[in-house]
Each structure stands twice: as C-alpha cells, then as structure tokens.
Short mmCIF file of C-alpha atoms and ligand atoms in Angstrom, two decimals:
data_model
loop_
_atom_site.label_atom_id
_atom_site.label_comp_id
_atom_site.label_asym_id
_atom_site.label_seq_id
_atom_site.Cartn_x
_atom_site.Cartn_y
_atom_site.Cartn_z
CA UNK A 1 39.98 -85.84 92.48
CA UNK A 2 39.31 -88.93 94.34
CA UNK A 3 37.39 -91.28 92.46
CA UNK A 4 33.98 -91.87 93.26
CA UNK A 5 32.95 -94.90 95.01
CA UNK A 6 29.36 -94.91 95.38
CA UNK A 7 26.94 -98.34 96.84
CA UNK A 8 24.15 -99.79 97.01
CA UNK A 9 23.08 -101.73 100.35
CA UNK A 10 19.56 -103.57 100.12
CA UNK A 11 18.72 -105.66 103.39
CA UNK A 12 17.57 -108.74 101.87
CA UNK A 13 13.89 -109.29 103.78
CA UNK A 14 11.79 -108.75 100.46
CA UNK A 15 11.18 -108.28 97.05
CA UNK A 16 12.96 -104.79 95.36
CA UNK A 17 10.86 -102.56 95.31
CA UNK A 18 11.22 -99.03 93.05
CA UNK A 19 12.35 -97.07 95.95
CA UNK A 20 15.08 -99.40 96.09
CA UNK A 21 15.59 -100.05 93.02
CA UNK A 22 15.91 -95.78 91.72
CA UNK A 23 18.49 -95.90 94.83
CA UNK A 24 20.33 -98.14 93.11
CA UNK A 25 20.11 -96.72 89.98
CA UNK A 26 21.21 -93.40 90.87
CA UNK A 27 24.20 -94.65 92.92
CA UNK A 28 24.81 -96.63 89.47
CA UNK A 29 24.50 -93.66 87.45
CA UNK A 30 26.44 -91.83 90.05
CA UNK A 31 29.49 -94.09 89.75
CA UNK A 32 29.34 -94.46 85.75
CA UNK A 33 29.18 -90.89 85.00
CA UNK A 34 32.22 -90.24 86.89
CA UNK A 35 34.08 -93.50 85.72
CA UNK A 36 34.12 -94.54 89.38
CA UNK A 37 32.87 -97.88 91.08
CA UNK A 38 29.86 -99.09 91.86
CA UNK A 39 29.58 -101.81 94.66
CA UNK A 40 26.66 -104.11 95.44
CA UNK A 41 26.76 -105.09 99.46
CA UNK A 42 24.02 -107.42 101.15
CA UNK A 43 22.87 -105.76 104.73
CA UNK A 44 21.97 -109.22 106.00
CA UNK A 45 22.45 -109.37 109.52
CA UNK A 46 19.19 -108.97 110.13
CA UNK A 47 19.42 -112.42 110.42
CA UNK A 48 15.52 -113.42 111.36
CA UNK A 49 14.42 -111.36 108.36
CA UNK A 50 16.91 -112.04 105.81
CA UNK A 51 16.31 -114.96 102.86
CA UNK A 52 18.20 -116.19 100.34
CA UNK A 53 15.41 -116.01 98.23
CA UNK A 54 15.05 -112.26 98.76
CA UNK A 55 18.68 -111.83 97.74
CA UNK A 56 18.47 -113.82 94.59
CA UNK A 57 15.52 -111.84 93.54
CA UNK A 58 17.55 -108.43 94.24
CA UNK A 59 20.62 -109.71 92.02
CA UNK A 60 17.99 -110.86 89.38
CA UNK A 61 16.27 -107.37 89.31
CA UNK A 62 19.71 -105.38 89.34
CA UNK A 63 20.75 -107.57 86.39
CA UNK A 64 17.65 -106.93 84.85
CA UNK A 65 17.50 -103.66 84.91
CA UNK A 66 21.01 -103.57 83.89
CA UNK A 67 22.66 -102.00 86.62
CA UNK A 68 25.89 -104.23 86.71
CA UNK A 69 28.13 -103.68 89.76
CA UNK A 70 32.21 -103.70 89.70
CA UNK A 71 32.70 -105.16 93.32
CA UNK A 72 30.67 -107.30 95.34
CA UNK A 73 28.00 -108.78 95.86
CA UNK A 74 29.34 -108.33 99.92
CA UNK A 75 27.45 -110.01 102.40
CA UNK A 76 27.86 -108.62 105.97
CA UNK A 77 27.25 -111.84 107.78
CA UNK A 78 30.69 -112.97 106.36
CA UNK A 79 32.25 -109.60 107.42
CA UNK A 80 31.29 -110.25 111.36
CA UNK A 81 35.04 -110.18 112.58
CA UNK A 82 35.31 -106.90 111.26
CA UNK A 83 32.73 -105.01 113.29
CA UNK A 84 34.25 -106.84 116.18
CA UNK A 85 37.20 -105.73 115.88
CA UNK A 86 36.09 -102.30 115.19
CA UNK A 87 34.11 -102.17 117.82
CA UNK A 88 37.07 -103.25 119.84
CA UNK A 89 38.90 -100.70 118.86
CA UNK A 90 36.00 -98.32 120.08
CA UNK A 91 36.05 -99.20 123.23
CA UNK A 92 39.98 -99.50 123.58
CA UNK A 93 39.67 -95.47 122.81
CA UNK A 94 37.04 -95.11 125.76
CA UNK A 95 34.32 -94.17 122.78
CA UNK A 96 32.31 -97.15 123.16
CA UNK A 97 31.75 -99.97 126.35
CA UNK A 98 30.59 -102.61 127.01
CA UNK A 99 26.98 -102.89 128.29
CA UNK A 100 25.52 -105.76 130.30
CA UNK A 101 21.60 -104.42 131.10
CA UNK A 102 19.23 -107.67 130.13
CA UNK A 103 16.55 -106.53 127.79
CA UNK A 104 13.85 -106.78 130.71
CA UNK A 105 15.87 -104.32 132.32
CA UNK A 106 15.95 -101.91 129.39
CA UNK A 107 12.25 -102.36 128.84
CA UNK A 108 11.15 -102.10 132.38
CA UNK A 109 12.98 -98.49 132.42
CA UNK A 110 11.81 -97.58 128.86
CA UNK A 111 8.57 -98.07 130.38
CA UNK A 112 8.83 -95.98 133.44
CA UNK A 113 10.20 -93.36 131.76
CA UNK A 114 7.50 -93.04 129.29
CA UNK A 115 5.14 -93.50 132.08
CA UNK A 116 7.19 -90.48 133.76
CA UNK A 117 6.01 -88.60 130.03
CA UNK A 118 9.92 -88.33 129.22
CA UNK A 119 11.61 -89.29 126.21
CA UNK A 120 13.66 -93.22 126.61
CA UNK A 121 16.86 -92.51 126.75
CA UNK A 122 19.73 -95.12 127.91
CA UNK A 123 20.76 -94.21 131.45
CA UNK A 124 24.36 -95.48 131.00
CA UNK A 125 24.18 -97.48 134.29
CA UNK A 126 27.08 -99.55 132.34
CA UNK A 127 29.41 -96.85 131.50
CA UNK A 128 29.32 -96.24 135.63
CA UNK A 129 29.52 -99.72 136.42
CA UNK A 130 32.75 -100.76 138.23
CA UNK A 131 32.97 -104.91 138.12
CA UNK A 132 31.38 -106.72 135.23
CA UNK A 133 29.39 -109.22 135.80
CA UNK A 134 31.35 -111.78 134.35
CA UNK A 135 28.18 -114.27 133.77
CA UNK A 136 26.23 -111.90 131.80
CA UNK A 137 26.71 -111.50 127.97
CA UNK A 138 27.54 -108.25 126.60
CA UNK A 139 26.57 -105.83 123.79
CA UNK A 140 29.02 -102.88 123.17
CA UNK A 141 27.36 -99.06 123.22
CA UNK A 142 28.74 -96.64 121.46
CA UNK A 143 29.13 -93.54 123.73
CA UNK A 144 27.56 -90.42 122.07
CA UNK A 145 28.35 -86.72 122.87
CA UNK A 146 25.79 -85.08 125.35
CA UNK A 147 26.33 -81.61 123.69
CA UNK A 148 26.73 -79.81 120.55
CA UNK A 149 25.71 -80.68 117.51
CA UNK A 150 26.00 -82.91 114.54
CA UNK A 151 25.78 -81.36 110.96
CA UNK A 152 24.50 -83.55 108.25
CA UNK A 153 25.53 -81.61 104.75
CA UNK A 154 23.52 -83.02 102.50
CA UNK A 155 23.88 -82.98 98.79
CA UNK A 156 20.12 -83.27 98.17
CA UNK A 157 18.36 -81.91 101.45
CA UNK A 158 21.15 -79.70 102.00
CA UNK A 159 22.36 -78.85 105.73
CA UNK A 160 20.65 -80.38 108.05
CA UNK A 161 21.08 -80.16 112.39
CA UNK A 162 20.61 -82.51 115.05
CA UNK A 163 20.94 -81.32 118.67
CA UNK A 164 23.40 -84.40 119.88
CA UNK A 165 21.31 -84.40 123.39
CA UNK A 166 18.80 -86.42 120.75
CA UNK A 167 21.14 -89.36 120.61
CA UNK A 168 21.74 -91.84 123.09
CA UNK A 169 24.30 -94.12 123.50
CA UNK A 170 23.12 -96.90 121.10
CA UNK A 171 24.33 -100.47 120.64
CA UNK A 172 26.59 -100.81 118.09
CA UNK A 173 27.81 -104.67 118.65
CA UNK A 174 24.44 -106.90 119.97
CA UNK A 175 25.71 -109.71 122.79
CA UNK A 176 25.16 -112.03 120.04
CA UNK A 177 28.11 -110.46 117.89
CA UNK A 178 25.77 -109.07 115.12
CA UNK A 179 26.62 -105.60 114.32
CA UNK A 180 23.55 -102.89 114.38
CA UNK A 181 22.55 -101.36 111.02
CA UNK A 182 24.06 -98.17 112.03
CA UNK A 183 27.40 -99.47 113.21
CA UNK A 184 27.92 -102.20 110.17
CA UNK A 185 27.12 -99.68 107.92
CA UNK A 186 30.08 -97.27 108.77
CA UNK A 187 32.52 -99.96 109.04
CA UNK A 188 31.77 -101.17 105.80
CA UNK A 189 31.73 -97.96 104.30
CA UNK A 190 34.75 -96.57 105.33
CA UNK A 191 36.24 -99.68 105.11
CA UNK A 192 35.17 -100.36 101.22
CA UNK A 193 35.90 -96.60 100.65
CA UNK A 194 33.24 -95.23 100.25
CA UNK A 195 32.93 -92.04 98.73
CA UNK A 196 29.26 -90.81 98.54
CA UNK A 197 26.14 -92.49 100.55
CA UNK A 198 23.21 -92.02 98.55
CA UNK A 199 20.16 -93.35 99.97
CA UNK A 200 16.87 -93.26 101.16
CA UNK A 201 15.44 -89.94 103.13
CA UNK A 202 14.15 -92.60 105.70
CA UNK A 203 17.78 -92.40 106.30
CA UNK A 204 18.44 -89.15 107.12
CA UNK A 205 17.85 -89.16 111.03
CA UNK A 206 20.83 -92.16 111.28
CA UNK A 207 22.74 -89.77 109.40
CA UNK A 208 24.50 -87.74 112.87
CA UNK A 209 24.90 -91.18 114.45
CA UNK A 210 26.29 -92.70 111.81
CA UNK A 211 28.73 -89.08 111.43
CA UNK A 212 29.28 -89.73 115.14
CA UNK A 213 31.16 -93.18 114.46
CA UNK A 214 33.19 -91.65 111.79
CA UNK A 215 34.20 -89.53 114.13
CA UNK A 216 35.16 -91.93 116.63
CA UNK A 217 36.69 -93.87 114.65
CA UNK A 218 38.72 -90.82 113.04
CA UNK A 219 37.59 -91.14 109.58
CA UNK A 220 36.72 -88.79 107.15
CA UNK A 221 33.22 -88.58 106.09
CA UNK A 222 32.34 -89.40 103.06
CA UNK A 223 29.48 -87.43 100.80
CA UNK A 224 25.79 -88.08 101.71
CA UNK A 225 22.39 -87.11 99.52
CA UNK A 226 19.18 -88.69 100.77
CA UNK A 227 17.01 -89.08 98.20
CA UNK A 228 13.24 -88.03 98.66
CA UNK A 229 10.80 -90.90 98.91
CA UNK A 230 8.29 -92.27 96.28
CA UNK A 231 4.53 -91.35 96.79
CA UNK A 232 1.59 -92.80 95.40
CA UNK A 233 -0.26 -90.90 92.70
CA UNK A 234 -2.72 -89.42 95.08
CA UNK A 235 0.93 -88.01 97.17
CA UNK A 236 0.37 -90.33 99.77
CA UNK A 237 2.65 -93.29 101.27
CA UNK A 238 3.05 -96.14 98.30
CA UNK A 239 1.41 -98.91 99.05
CA UNK A 240 0.06 -102.28 98.29
CA UNK A 241 -3.19 -100.15 96.87
CA UNK A 242 -1.07 -98.07 94.20
CA UNK A 243 -0.18 -101.03 92.46
CA UNK A 244 3.04 -102.89 91.51
CA UNK A 245 5.58 -101.94 93.00
CA UNK A 246 8.29 -105.04 92.66
CA UNK A 247 10.82 -104.57 90.45
CA UNK A 248 10.34 -108.47 88.75
CA UNK A 249 6.24 -107.84 88.94
CA UNK A 250 7.08 -104.92 86.54
CA UNK A 251 9.13 -107.63 84.71
CA UNK A 252 5.82 -110.04 84.46
CA UNK A 253 3.57 -107.28 83.10
CA UNK A 254 5.80 -106.88 80.30
CA UNK A 255 7.70 -103.90 80.88
CA UNK A 256 11.29 -103.56 79.40
CA UNK A 257 14.02 -102.77 81.42
CA UNK A 258 15.05 -100.04 79.45
CA UNK A 259 11.16 -98.42 80.14
CA UNK A 260 11.48 -98.66 83.50
CA UNK A 261 14.59 -97.22 84.42
CA UNK A 262 14.23 -94.17 82.16
CA UNK A 263 10.72 -94.43 84.16
CA UNK A 264 12.16 -94.58 87.81
CA UNK A 265 15.22 -92.06 87.05
CA UNK A 266 12.77 -89.16 86.35
CA UNK A 267 11.12 -89.63 89.96
CA UNK A 268 13.15 -87.59 91.33
CA UNK A 269 15.58 -86.38 88.80
CA UNK A 270 15.27 -84.09 85.63
CA UNK A 271 17.04 -82.70 82.44
CA UNK A 272 15.08 -79.58 81.15
CA UNK A 273 11.67 -81.18 80.18
CA UNK A 274 13.47 -84.36 78.41
CA UNK A 275 11.24 -86.91 79.09
CA UNK A 276 13.27 -90.26 77.34
CA UNK A 277 16.61 -91.34 77.32
CA UNK A 278 19.15 -93.86 76.11
CA UNK A 279 20.91 -95.23 79.18
CA UNK A 280 24.14 -93.69 77.07
CA UNK A 281 22.60 -90.29 77.48
CA UNK A 282 21.47 -90.85 81.03
CA UNK A 283 25.45 -91.76 81.75
CA UNK A 284 26.54 -88.68 80.02
CA UNK A 285 24.02 -86.24 81.96
CA UNK A 286 23.35 -87.66 85.42
CA UNK A 287 23.98 -85.77 88.13
CA UNK A 288 23.40 -85.52 91.67
CA UNK A 289 22.87 -81.34 91.51
CA UNK A 290 19.37 -81.59 89.83
CA UNK A 291 17.86 -84.71 92.07
CA UNK A 292 15.29 -83.00 93.65
CA UNK A 293 14.20 -82.35 97.20
CA UNK A 294 10.44 -82.75 96.95
CA UNK A 295 8.91 -86.72 96.73
CA UNK A 296 7.84 -87.78 93.60
CA UNK A 297 4.71 -89.57 92.67
CA UNK A 298 4.83 -92.31 90.79
CA UNK A 299 2.80 -92.05 87.35
CA UNK A 300 1.91 -95.47 85.88
CA UNK A 301 0.43 -93.96 82.89
CA UNK A 302 4.04 -92.44 82.31
CA UNK A 303 5.34 -95.77 82.45
CA UNK A 304 3.13 -97.17 80.00
CA UNK A 305 3.87 -94.41 77.55
CA UNK A 306 7.52 -95.47 77.73
CA UNK A 307 7.11 -98.69 77.13
CA UNK A 308 4.99 -98.04 74.41
CA UNK A 309 7.91 -95.73 72.66
CA UNK A 310 10.69 -98.29 73.95
CA UNK A 311 8.74 -101.10 72.16
CA UNK A 312 8.28 -99.22 68.95
CA UNK A 313 12.10 -97.49 68.79
CA UNK A 314 13.32 -101.55 69.28
CA UNK A 315 15.40 -103.79 67.00
CA UNK A 316 12.74 -106.17 66.03
CA UNK A 317 15.01 -109.31 66.50
CA UNK A 318 15.64 -107.93 70.19
CA UNK A 319 11.43 -107.33 70.50
CA UNK A 320 10.86 -110.63 69.49
CA UNK A 321 13.34 -112.50 71.58
CA UNK A 322 11.76 -110.49 74.16
CA UNK A 323 8.05 -111.01 73.69
CA UNK A 324 8.35 -114.98 72.48
CA UNK A 325 8.23 -115.82 76.51
CA UNK A 326 5.15 -113.91 77.03
CA UNK A 327 3.51 -115.40 73.54
CA UNK A 328 4.91 -118.83 74.97
CA UNK A 329 3.56 -118.72 78.39
CA UNK A 330 0.31 -118.66 76.41
CA UNK A 331 0.59 -121.69 75.02
CA UNK A 332 1.72 -121.00 71.38
CA UNK A 333 4.93 -122.60 69.81
CA UNK A 334 6.01 -120.46 67.34
CA UNK A 335 8.17 -122.18 64.53
CA UNK A 336 7.37 -119.96 61.80
CA UNK A 337 9.74 -117.39 62.37
CA UNK A 338 8.32 -115.43 59.36
CA UNK A 339 4.84 -115.02 60.62
CA UNK A 340 6.43 -114.27 64.20
CA UNK A 341 8.42 -111.23 62.99
CA UNK A 342 5.66 -109.81 60.69
CA UNK A 343 3.38 -109.95 63.78
CA UNK A 344 5.44 -108.28 65.84
CA UNK A 345 6.45 -105.26 62.77
CA UNK A 346 2.59 -104.95 62.97
CA UNK A 347 1.88 -104.68 66.83
CA UNK A 348 4.84 -102.46 67.89
CA UNK A 349 2.57 -99.59 67.06
CA UNK A 350 -0.28 -100.84 69.27
CA UNK A 351 1.19 -102.35 72.73
CA UNK A 352 1.99 -100.98 75.94
CA UNK A 353 3.58 -103.63 77.35
CA UNK A 354 4.57 -106.81 76.14
CA UNK A 355 1.91 -108.86 77.78
CA UNK A 356 -0.72 -106.60 76.02
CA UNK A 357 1.26 -108.00 72.79
CA UNK A 358 1.33 -111.52 73.32
CA UNK A 359 -2.30 -111.23 74.05
CA UNK A 360 -2.83 -109.28 70.53
CA UNK A 361 -0.96 -111.74 69.06
CA UNK A 362 -2.68 -115.23 69.35
CA UNK A 363 -5.03 -114.92 66.69
CA UNK A 364 -1.36 -115.13 64.62
CA UNK A 365 -0.47 -118.39 66.39
CA UNK A 366 -3.83 -119.85 67.34
CA UNK A 367 -4.70 -123.26 65.38
CA UNK A 368 -8.24 -122.25 65.36
CA UNK A 369 -10.09 -119.25 65.71
CA UNK A 370 -12.61 -118.53 68.35
CA UNK A 371 -14.59 -115.41 67.34
CA UNK A 372 -15.85 -113.25 69.53
CA UNK A 373 -19.42 -113.37 70.08
CA UNK A 374 -20.74 -110.10 69.39
CA UNK A 375 -18.61 -109.85 66.29
CA UNK A 376 -19.61 -113.36 64.65
CA UNK A 377 -23.24 -112.08 65.47
CA UNK A 378 -23.06 -108.78 63.71
CA UNK A 379 -20.19 -109.68 60.73
CA UNK A 380 -20.44 -113.32 60.46
CA UNK A 381 -23.48 -113.86 57.97
CA UNK A 382 -24.65 -115.71 54.68
CA UNK A 383 -24.14 -112.50 52.75
CA UNK A 384 -20.68 -112.75 53.66
CA UNK A 385 -20.61 -116.11 51.84
CA UNK A 386 -19.99 -114.96 48.18
CA UNK A 387 -17.34 -112.83 49.01
CA UNK A 388 -14.91 -114.97 51.21
CA UNK A 389 -15.81 -117.38 47.91
CA UNK A 390 -14.17 -114.31 46.21
CA UNK A 391 -11.26 -113.94 47.77
CA UNK A 392 -10.70 -117.41 48.02
CA UNK A 393 -10.64 -117.91 44.36
CA UNK A 394 -8.26 -114.89 43.76
CA UNK A 395 -5.95 -115.43 46.50
CA UNK A 396 -5.47 -119.11 45.18
CA UNK A 397 -4.29 -117.87 42.20
CA UNK A 398 -1.41 -115.86 43.77
CA UNK A 399 1.99 -117.20 44.84
CA UNK A 400 2.37 -115.34 47.90
CA UNK A 401 0.38 -112.66 49.81
CA UNK A 402 1.28 -109.29 49.46
CA UNK A 403 -0.23 -106.32 51.43
CA UNK A 404 -0.55 -104.18 48.86
CA UNK A 405 -2.64 -107.15 46.41
CA UNK A 406 -4.56 -107.79 49.37
CA UNK A 407 -5.50 -104.11 49.78
CA UNK A 408 -6.34 -103.99 46.10
CA UNK A 409 -8.31 -107.20 46.16
CA UNK A 410 -10.36 -105.75 49.16
CA UNK A 411 -10.88 -102.56 47.03
CA UNK A 412 -11.90 -104.26 44.19
CA UNK A 413 -14.57 -106.21 45.65
CA UNK A 414 -16.00 -103.07 47.31
CA UNK A 415 -16.05 -101.41 43.80
CA UNK A 416 -17.32 -104.68 41.77
CA UNK A 417 -20.16 -105.06 44.76
CA UNK A 418 -21.04 -101.23 45.37
CA UNK A 419 -20.31 -101.38 48.98
CA UNK A 420 -17.94 -99.82 51.28
CA UNK A 421 -15.03 -101.11 52.37
CA UNK A 422 -15.62 -102.20 55.86
CA UNK A 423 -18.47 -104.10 54.47
CA UNK A 424 -15.43 -106.00 53.15
CA UNK A 425 -12.85 -105.80 55.31
CA UNK A 426 -14.90 -106.69 58.65
CA UNK A 427 -16.13 -109.70 57.66
CA UNK A 428 -12.71 -110.39 56.75
CA UNK A 429 -11.51 -109.25 59.80
CA UNK A 430 -13.28 -111.51 61.83
CA UNK A 431 -12.78 -114.48 59.56
CA UNK A 432 -9.23 -114.00 60.51
CA UNK A 433 -8.66 -112.24 63.57
CA UNK A 434 -11.97 -113.33 65.62
CA UNK A 435 -11.93 -109.63 66.62
CA UNK A 436 -13.33 -106.40 64.95
CA UNK A 437 -9.75 -104.75 65.49
CA UNK A 438 -6.50 -105.91 64.64
CA UNK A 439 -3.95 -104.45 62.56
CA UNK A 440 -4.58 -103.38 59.17
CA UNK A 441 -6.29 -106.79 57.53
CA UNK A 442 -4.59 -106.56 53.93
CA UNK A 443 -1.06 -106.68 56.39
CA UNK A 444 -2.50 -109.25 58.29
CA UNK A 445 -2.99 -111.18 55.27
CA UNK A 446 0.32 -110.86 54.24
CA UNK A 447 1.48 -111.71 57.53
CA UNK A 448 -0.23 -114.98 57.65
CA UNK A 449 -0.25 -116.47 54.19
CA UNK A 450 -2.10 -117.46 51.66
CA UNK A 451 -2.80 -121.10 52.98
CA UNK A 452 -3.67 -119.67 56.57
CA UNK A 453 -6.17 -117.24 55.23
CA UNK A 454 -7.70 -119.56 52.79
CA UNK A 455 -8.35 -122.33 55.46
CA UNK A 456 -9.47 -119.82 58.01
CA UNK A 457 -11.93 -118.39 55.25
CA UNK A 458 -13.35 -121.94 54.76
CA UNK A 459 -13.67 -122.52 58.56
CA UNK A 460 -15.60 -119.26 58.54
CA UNK A 461 -17.48 -120.31 55.67
CA UNK A 462 -18.45 -123.84 57.66
CA UNK A 463 -18.97 -121.48 60.55
CA UNK A 464 -21.61 -119.61 58.59
CA UNK A 465 -23.26 -122.35 57.28
CA UNK A 466 -23.83 -124.34 60.72
CA UNK A 467 -24.93 -121.06 62.39
CA UNK A 468 -27.65 -120.86 59.35
CA UNK A 469 -29.19 -124.27 59.84
CA UNK A 470 -29.31 -123.39 63.43
CA UNK A 471 -30.77 -120.21 62.62
CA UNK A 472 -33.32 -121.69 60.50
CA UNK A 473 -33.92 -124.74 62.97
CA UNK A 474 -35.08 -122.23 65.52
CA UNK A 475 -37.21 -120.27 63.57
CA UNK A 476 -39.31 -123.43 62.25
CA UNK A 477 -39.42 -124.99 65.97
CA UNK A 478 -39.02 -121.18 68.36
CA UNK A 479 -39.31 -123.71 71.70
CA UNK A 480 -36.00 -125.81 70.54
CA UNK A 481 -32.99 -124.57 72.45
N1 LIG B 501 19.98 -101.80 104.40
C1 LIG B 501 19.68 -100.43 104.33
C2 LIG B 501 18.22 -100.00 103.68
O1 LIG B 501 18.25 -101.44 103.01
C3 LIG B 501 20.57 -99.34 103.38
C4 LIG B 501 21.36 -98.76 104.40
C5 LIG B 501 22.33 -97.17 103.65
O2 LIG B 501 22.24 -97.53 102.51
O3 LIG B 501 23.31 -96.70 104.31
O4 LIG B 501 17.18 -99.53 103.40
#
C-alpha cells in the first residue's frame, strides 16, 4: 500500500475559519492515523486578496490547534515556473492552447450569450486562430473534451458524474503568468505526490475539471473526498450572525485547543455515540469511512460543555499556564503561586471557558474588593459586625487557614448564635469575594490565607460602619442626599 500523503491548501485571504480548520484536522488525522505525511500548502496566487497577515493567522491557528505539518509550508507564488512548465507541456501535447482574446472581447461574447438565453461558454476562437497576434499577451486554455462524462469517485459523496459538455475550455495560466486555481492545485498535487485530496464540498464542482487535467498530464488520480459544509444551528449557511467562526477568536474567548479539536472533529465524523476523545484516541480511531455525507450544524453549547470537561481534567499546572494570560489581561500581576493554584483548583469545577475562569478569579487577586451593590445591601449590615469580630479573633489564633477548620468555625458560630449556616456564610462570602456566589467559602478562606481574610474582614467592617453613619444621617435629615 502506498503511504498516504494528505494536504491542507488554504488560500490566505482571511482568518482560518472553522470549516477550514476542520478540513485541516481531517487531513491531519488521516495522515497521522495512517502514519503518512501531512503537507501544508499556501495557495496565494490570488495576489490581490492574499496577505502576509492572513498567512500568519493560518499558521498560528494551526499551531495553536496542534496540527503540525511534515512538509511545507509551500507557497504557490514561489512555484510559478512549475505551472508555466506544465502548461507548456500541455500545449506541446495539444491538450492546451494559447488564447489571445482580450477581456473585453470575452465579456462582450458572454453578454451576448446571456442575452440569447445561452450558457456562456468559450467559443474556441483561439483554437481556430491561424496566425498569432504577436503584439498581444496570451493566456493558456485547457482543451476540455466535449463529449462523454467525467466521473468523480468520491470517498465521502460516492459516485458523482459530470457531463463534459458542461465544462468549457478554462484558462489555466493567465496572461500575467499566474495560474488559475484548478490548474495550480493539480500541478501541486501531482508534484507533491498527494494521494488524498480531502477538502470542502464547495470544491466538488471543480473536481471534474481537475480530473481532466490529471488525465491530460497522464497522471493517475488521487483519492478525492469532499467533506460536507458546516451550517449554523438553524441549519442555514454559516454566517457572522451565528457568532465566532475564526479559530483564533475561539482562543480569545478562552477555549482550549483540545476542546476545539474535539468539537471540530465531531462536525462530520462520528465514532458510535462517543463525544469526548483524546488526541491519541482520535489518531487511533479516525477514518474517512465514518465521515457523514450530511452537513453538520454547529452547536455552541456542545463546545462549552466539551471545554468545561477539558478544563476539569487538565493538569493544574498546565491549566494555570493557560489561564494566567487571561488573568493578567484583567490587570492582575499574580505573584502568589500558591493562591493562584488554589484559586484555579476551586474554579475549574465551575468555568466553561478560561475567560470565565479569569473573571471569576478576580476577587482572589484584587487589592480591594468591590462589593456587588445588591449583595452589599442585603448582607453587609451591622448585625454581621460581631460575627466578623469573632471570626477575626478565631482566625488570629490559627497559624494557617485550613478548609476543614474554617468550616468548623462557621458551623460553631451558627450553633452558638442559633442562626442557620447561611446567615454566617453569606455575609462572610460578600466580605471576602464581593459577590453572593463563589466557590465554597471555607475553601476560599484557605486560598486567600489568614492575612488577606482578616484584612478583608476589617475593610468590610469599616465599610459597614461608614454606611451605617450614612444611613443614620439620611434618616435624621431626609432631605440630604
Ligand atoms: N485553496 C483552496 C481553498 O482554500 C483549497 C483547494 C483544495 O483544497 O483543493 O478553498
């Protein structure tokens, strides 16, 4: 059996979107599963729309996803000599011919055909041309057979037939020396010994043209597989209104690359009803046979769910490394590694994304707690002052704070005061975190440590004292604001 050589061939005209990333992933998995090669080729011959920035975004996105390539990146603009050479070969074989028609002549003919209700098709003026007008630049056109059918035996779509009469003589090399897509792709796939062309279904209609070029070059066909499109949750064509589509946006939103890979692979590929896969499992289990024919719809809820699973299972040190830039982006310089680790261990159970985790973690690292207004109104009252006083007293006698003893302390206070546990825990939570929702408060106290807890409680007591003065002032003088 020949070794698989799969490729990903993006055009660098924008971000790497999830559709492209999934194509890259399927090719990568095919190569890794078969211990073949994965080749990266940048199709930058549309010089007006290709940008260096987009090339960088594509490379970054692939690196972030962990889709490493064995060969490349190759750039089509560095291979122009090759397309010229192959086009000349086709001309020499009588399979292609120079075309001197000017764009405006072609346009006029196109319009005339449309007016007459005919499908515009090149009329082969230059095939019949006897003398070549030496003063004109020329393109090269492929001589496409008129009769018969071209059949695509697609690994995913099955057998698809095209009438040759539908395909006209397409330009393969433009007069400026740049190849057109259908030609450069074949020249590259041939010269790079590609065995599997796996790409989006939007290219299926190009495939018969490419097959004809393979045949004209006298080269055996690779396997073709056209992956169905990705749709929005409403089963409509994916568009901006369906939310983020670029891979790097997912990174910015705090998704882990493993979760995105897991999410992408399930948009079209399945293995029973299994949803979660490690990378190793994917490499072991991936085959094109179970890539479905039907379009897959994105499901942002599933990505959130997968991401939270990966967050929970990740090694704490690795998770810290991943979330730290998001925390720092919020303006916190975290120097206390112990605090960071404890915070992350508490928060990983309740965060869907790294962004959410960084948001939830702010109270651990901020200098001063900003109380949520509603929470403060409800829980920071003078009746809590003696409770805080007692907690400060007890904690001052501890060497370090431990979750278990913190819990016992809260329990003891609730019993001695004849109050339910929440009456102690909620004011304490608002004092230490500013909010009414947080990880278990005994755990939070251990993470913050004795000094921070006491300092925050003192601050809260000052805050309560001040607001009491304000309230009593406004009560004695209702007009003052
Ligand atoms: N450059 C093409 C695109 O980005 C890919 C073509 C192919 O894979 O054959 O759609």
